Amino acid sequence: EQERLLKAGKALGKQDTIRLFEHHRGQWDKLQISGVLGVLMWDDFPWPVFKRPSGPDDVTAPYITAYMLSPLHPADKSAKDRIKENIRRWHPDRFETQLLPKVKESDRDIVRDAAGTVVRVLNDLLRSSTQE
């Protein structure tokens, strides 16, 4: 059901949003365990947006910001800590050495582009959160 809603691009309700956050956390767990997913593709990544992106053009600053600052995230971390955690996940030094080599060749450039967008937006969010 969640997949259907995401593909349809419908606005998610509270419970669907919470399930999406849980699903993304599980996806990160799988990505971090070497070899669990084998060859990775675009759809294997838990892009920090509410609507499943079909390509890098769907991974934008407003969508990432809305996702990261949602009040429906689990309360175990502050927004600032959540941003920092995601910067570590998406940072090129880590992402491009640990995950990108596992990405199918035909998806590699689009994954790299979108991951770059994600980390730039996250860094901007972190800067703005420390200025408040």
PDB file of C-alpha atoms in Angstrom:
ATOM      1  CA  GLU A   1       0.000   0.000   0.000  1.00  0.00           C
ATOM      2  CA  GLN A   2       2.812   2.408   0.917  1.00  0.00           C
ATOM      3  CA  GLU A   3       4.548   1.702  -2.387  1.00  0.00           C
ATOM      4  CA  ARG A   4       1.312   2.372  -4.269  1.00  0.00           C
ATOM      5  CA  LEU A   5       0.811   5.706  -2.497  1.00  0.00           C
ATOM      6  CA  LEU A   6       4.394   6.752  -3.128  1.00  0.00           C
ATOM      7  CA  LYS A   7       4.226   5.879  -6.797  1.00  0.00           C
ATOM      8  CA  ALA A   8       0.915   7.660  -7.166  1.00  0.00           C
ATOM      9  CA  GLY A   9       2.460  10.738  -5.567  1.00  0.00           C
ATOM     10  CA  LYS A  10      -0.465  11.269  -3.234  1.00  0.00           C
ATOM     11  CA  ALA A  11       0.024  13.256  -0.067  1.00  0.00           C
ATOM     12  CA  LEU A  12       0.783  10.937   2.803  1.00  0.00           C
ATOM     13  CA  GLY A  13      -1.263  10.961   5.971  1.00  0.00           C
ATOM     14  CA  LYS A  14       0.291  10.883   9.420  1.00  0.00           C
ATOM     15  CA  GLN A  15       0.486   7.086   9.695  1.00  0.00           C
ATOM     16  CA  ASP A  16       1.791   6.680   6.138  1.00  0.00           C
ATOM     17  CA  THR A  17       4.459   9.291   6.833  1.00  0.00           C
ATOM     18  CA  ILE A  18       5.555   7.517  10.012  1.00  0.00           C
ATOM     19  CA  ARG A  19       5.697   4.203   8.107  1.00  0.00           C
ATOM     20  CA  LEU A  20       7.784   5.865   5.389  1.00  0.00           C
ATOM     21  CA  PHE A  21      10.315   7.060   7.989  1.00  0.00           C
ATOM     22  CA  GLU A  22      10.467   3.528   9.439  1.00  0.00           C
ATOM     23  CA  HIS A  23      10.878   2.046   5.954  1.00  0.00           C
ATOM     24  CA  HIS A  24      13.713   4.461   5.158  1.00  0.00           C
ATOM     25  CA  ARG A  25      15.463   3.626   8.429  1.00  0.00           C
ATOM     26  CA  GLY A  26      15.220  -0.073   7.534  1.00  0.00           C
ATOM     27  CA  GLN A  27      16.587   0.618   4.049  1.00  0.00           C
ATOM     28  CA  TRP A  28      19.624   2.363   5.555  1.00  0.00           C
ATOM     29  CA  ASP A  29      20.180  -0.630   7.830  1.00  0.00           C
ATOM     30  CA  LYS A  30      20.164  -2.932   4.788  1.00  0.00           C
ATOM     31  CA  LEU A  31      22.483  -0.652   2.815  1.00  0.00           C
ATOM     32  CA  GLN A  32      25.001  -0.560   5.644  1.00  0.00           C
ATOM     33  CA  ILE A  33      25.218  -4.339   5.943  1.00  0.00           C
ATOM     34  CA  SER A  34      27.631  -5.271   3.205  1.00  0.00           C
ATOM     35  CA  GLY A  35      26.210  -7.567   0.572  1.00  0.00           C
ATOM     36  CA  VAL A  36      22.613  -7.713   1.824  1.00  0.00           C
ATOM     37  CA  LEU A  37      21.196  -6.023  -1.267  1.00  0.00           C
ATOM     38  CA  GLY A  38      23.866  -7.020  -3.805  1.00  0.00           C
ATOM     39  CA  VAL A  39      23.943  -4.694  -6.814  1.00  0.00           C
ATOM     40  CA  LEU A  40      22.205  -1.437  -5.966  1.00  0.00           C
ATOM     41  CA  MET A  41      19.837   0.555  -8.154  1.00  0.00           C
ATOM     42  CA  TRP A  42      18.197   3.978  -7.921  1.00  0.00           C
ATOM     43  CA  ASP A  43      15.121   2.578  -6.152  1.00  0.00           C
ATOM     44  CA  ASP A  44      17.205   0.900  -3.426  1.00  0.00           C
ATOM     45  CA  PHE A  45      18.102   4.242  -1.855  1.00  0.00           C
ATOM     46  CA  PRO A  46      15.913   5.851   0.812  1.00  0.00           C
ATOM     47  CA  TRP A  47      15.868   9.281  -0.792  1.00  0.00           C
ATOM     48  CA  PRO A  48      14.876  11.866   1.846  1.00  0.00           C
ATOM     49  CA  VAL A  49      11.702  13.004   0.107  1.00  0.00           C
ATOM     50  CA  PHE A  50       8.071  12.020   0.609  1.00  0.00           C
ATOM     51  CA  LYS A  51       7.226  11.094  -2.984  1.00  0.00           C
ATOM     52  CA  ARG A  52       9.333   8.359  -4.556  1.00  0.00           C
ATOM     53  CA  PRO A  53      11.660  10.173  -6.957  1.00  0.00           C
ATOM     54  CA  SER A  54      11.988   8.859 -10.494  1.00  0.00           C
ATOM     55  CA  GLY A  55      15.289  10.692 -11.010  1.00  0.00           C
ATOM     56  CA  PRO A  56      17.569  13.445  -9.695  1.00  0.00           C
ATOM     57  CA  ASP A  57      15.138  16.175 -10.788  1.00  0.00           C
ATOM     58  CA  ASP A  58      12.695  14.895  -8.146  1.00  0.00           C
ATOM     59  CA  VAL A  59      15.268  15.254  -5.348  1.00  0.00           C
ATOM     60  CA  THR A  60      15.017  18.985  -4.667  1.00  0.00           C
ATOM     61  CA  ALA A  61      15.790  21.352  -1.800  1.00  0.00           C
ATOM     62  CA  PRO A  62      12.124  22.046  -0.921  1.00  0.00           C
ATOM     63  CA  TYR A  63      11.266  18.313  -0.886  1.00  0.00           C
ATOM     64  CA  ILE A  64      14.335  17.376   1.168  1.00  0.00           C
ATOM     65  CA  THR A  65      13.715  20.236   3.598  1.00  0.00           C
ATOM     66  CA  ALA A  66      10.072  19.247   4.122  1.00  0.00           C
ATOM     67  CA  TYR A  67      11.104  15.639   4.738  1.00  0.00           C
ATOM     68  CA  MET A  68      13.962  16.443   7.115  1.00  0.00           C
ATOM     69  CA  LEU A  69      12.032  18.999   9.169  1.00  0.00           C
ATOM     70  CA  SER A  70       8.809  16.998   9.416  1.00  0.00           C
ATOM     71  CA  PRO A  71       7.459  16.933  12.980  1.00  0.00           C
ATOM     72  CA  LEU A  72       6.454  13.291  12.433  1.00  0.00           C
ATOM     73  CA  HIS A  73      10.005  11.914  12.635  1.00  0.00           C
ATOM     74  CA  PRO A  74      10.624   9.694  15.666  1.00  0.00           C
ATOM     75  CA  ALA A  75      11.386  11.854  18.700  1.00  0.00           C
ATOM     76  CA  ASP A  76      14.608   9.978  19.505  1.00  0.00           C
ATOM     77  CA  LYS A  77      16.696  12.678  17.756  1.00  0.00           C
ATOM     78  CA  SER A  78      16.492  16.420  17.355  1.00  0.00           C
ATOM     79  CA  ALA A  79      16.157  17.809  13.829  1.00  0.00           C
ATOM     80  CA  LYS A  80      19.774  18.971  14.021  1.00  0.00           C
ATOM     81  CA  ASP A  81      21.016  15.495  15.036  1.00  0.00           C
ATOM     82  CA  ARG A  82      18.897  13.908  12.292  1.00  0.00           C
ATOM     83  CA  ILE A  83      20.443  16.273   9.735  1.00  0.00           C
ATOM     84  CA  LYS A  84      23.958  15.439  10.980  1.00  0.00           C
ATOM     85  CA  GLU A  85      23.233  11.707  10.792  1.00  0.00           C
ATOM     86  CA  ASN A  86      22.038  12.066   7.214  1.00  0.00           C
ATOM     87  CA  ILE A  87      25.038  14.179   6.249  1.00  0.00           C
ATOM     88  CA  ARG A  88      27.237  11.284   7.406  1.00  0.00           C
ATOM     89  CA  ARG A  89      25.194   8.842   5.310  1.00  0.00           C
ATOM     90  CA  TRP A  90      25.201  10.931   2.134  1.00  0.00           C
ATOM     91  CA  HIS A  91      28.625  12.587   2.419  1.00  0.00           C
ATOM     92  CA  PRO A  92      30.658  11.937  -0.756  1.00  0.00           C
ATOM     93  CA  ASP A  93      33.710  10.651   1.150  1.00  0.00           C
ATOM     94  CA  ARG A  94      31.631   7.824   2.551  1.00  0.00           C
ATOM     95  CA  PHE A  95      28.864   7.443  -0.021  1.00  0.00           C
ATOM     96  CA  GLU A  96      31.143   7.372  -3.069  1.00  0.00           C
ATOM     97  CA  THR A  97      33.535   4.835  -1.552  1.00  0.00           C
ATOM     98  CA  GLN A  98      31.110   2.502   0.235  1.00  0.00           C
ATOM     99  CA  LEU A  99      27.850   2.593  -1.720  1.00  0.00           C
ATOM    100  CA  LEU A 100      28.380   4.103  -5.156  1.00  0.00           C
ATOM    101  CA  PRO A 101      30.720   1.304  -6.346  1.00  0.00           C
ATOM    102  CA  LYS A 102      27.866  -1.168  -5.673  1.00  0.00           C
ATOM    103  CA  VAL A 103      25.418   0.778  -7.860  1.00  0.00           C
ATOM    104  CA  LYS A 104      24.546  -0.639 -11.262  1.00  0.00           C
ATOM    105  CA  GLU A 105      26.630   1.180 -13.884  1.00  0.00           C
ATOM    106  CA  SER A 106      23.584   2.555 -15.713  1.00  0.00           C
ATOM    107  CA  ASP A 107      22.265   4.151 -12.479  1.00  0.00           C
ATOM    108  CA  ARG A 108      25.579   5.383 -11.086  1.00  0.00           C
ATOM    109  CA  ASP A 109      25.567   8.919 -12.518  1.00  0.00           C
ATOM    110  CA  ILE A 110      21.994   9.709 -11.488  1.00  0.00           C
ATOM    111  CA  VAL A 111      22.571   8.287  -8.000  1.00  0.00           C
ATOM    112  CA  ARG A 112      25.763  10.372  -7.647  1.00  0.00           C
ATOM    113  CA  ASP A 113      23.962  13.529  -8.831  1.00  0.00           C
ATOM    114  CA  ALA A 114      21.021  13.095  -6.474  1.00  0.00           C
ATOM    115  CA  ALA A 115      23.257  12.162  -3.528  1.00  0.00           C
ATOM    116  CA  GLY A 116      25.237  15.355  -4.172  1.00  0.00           C
ATOM    117  CA  THR A 117      22.035  17.376  -4.081  1.00  0.00           C
ATOM    118  CA  VAL A 118      20.993  15.691  -0.843  1.00  0.00           C
ATOM    119  CA  VAL A 119      24.254  16.450   0.950  1.00  0.00           C
ATOM    120  CA  ARG A 120      24.316  20.081  -0.261  1.00  0.00           C
ATOM    121  CA  VAL A 121      20.766  20.664   0.998  1.00  0.00           C
ATOM    122  CA  LEU A 122      21.544  18.929   4.298  1.00  0.00           C
ATOM    123  CA  ASN A 123      24.626  21.112   4.795  1.00  0.00           C
ATOM    124  CA  ASP A 124      22.503  24.209   4.113  1.00  0.00           C
ATOM    125  CA  LEU A 125      19.921  22.991   6.643  1.00  0.00           C
ATOM    126  CA  LEU A 126      22.620  22.373   9.232  1.00  0.00           C
ATOM    127  CA  ARG A 127      24.080  25.850   8.696  1.00  0.00           C
ATOM    128  CA  SER A 128      20.673  27.482   9.056  1.00  0.00           C
ATOM    129  CA  SER A 129      19.872  25.432  12.184  1.00  0.00           C
ATOM    130  CA  THR A 130      23.101  26.550  13.885  1.00  0.00           C
ATOM    131  CA  GLN A 131      22.395  30.210  13.114  1.00  0.00           C
ATOM    132  CA  GLU A 132      19.070  30.170  14.939  1.00  0.00           C
TER     133      GLU A 132
END
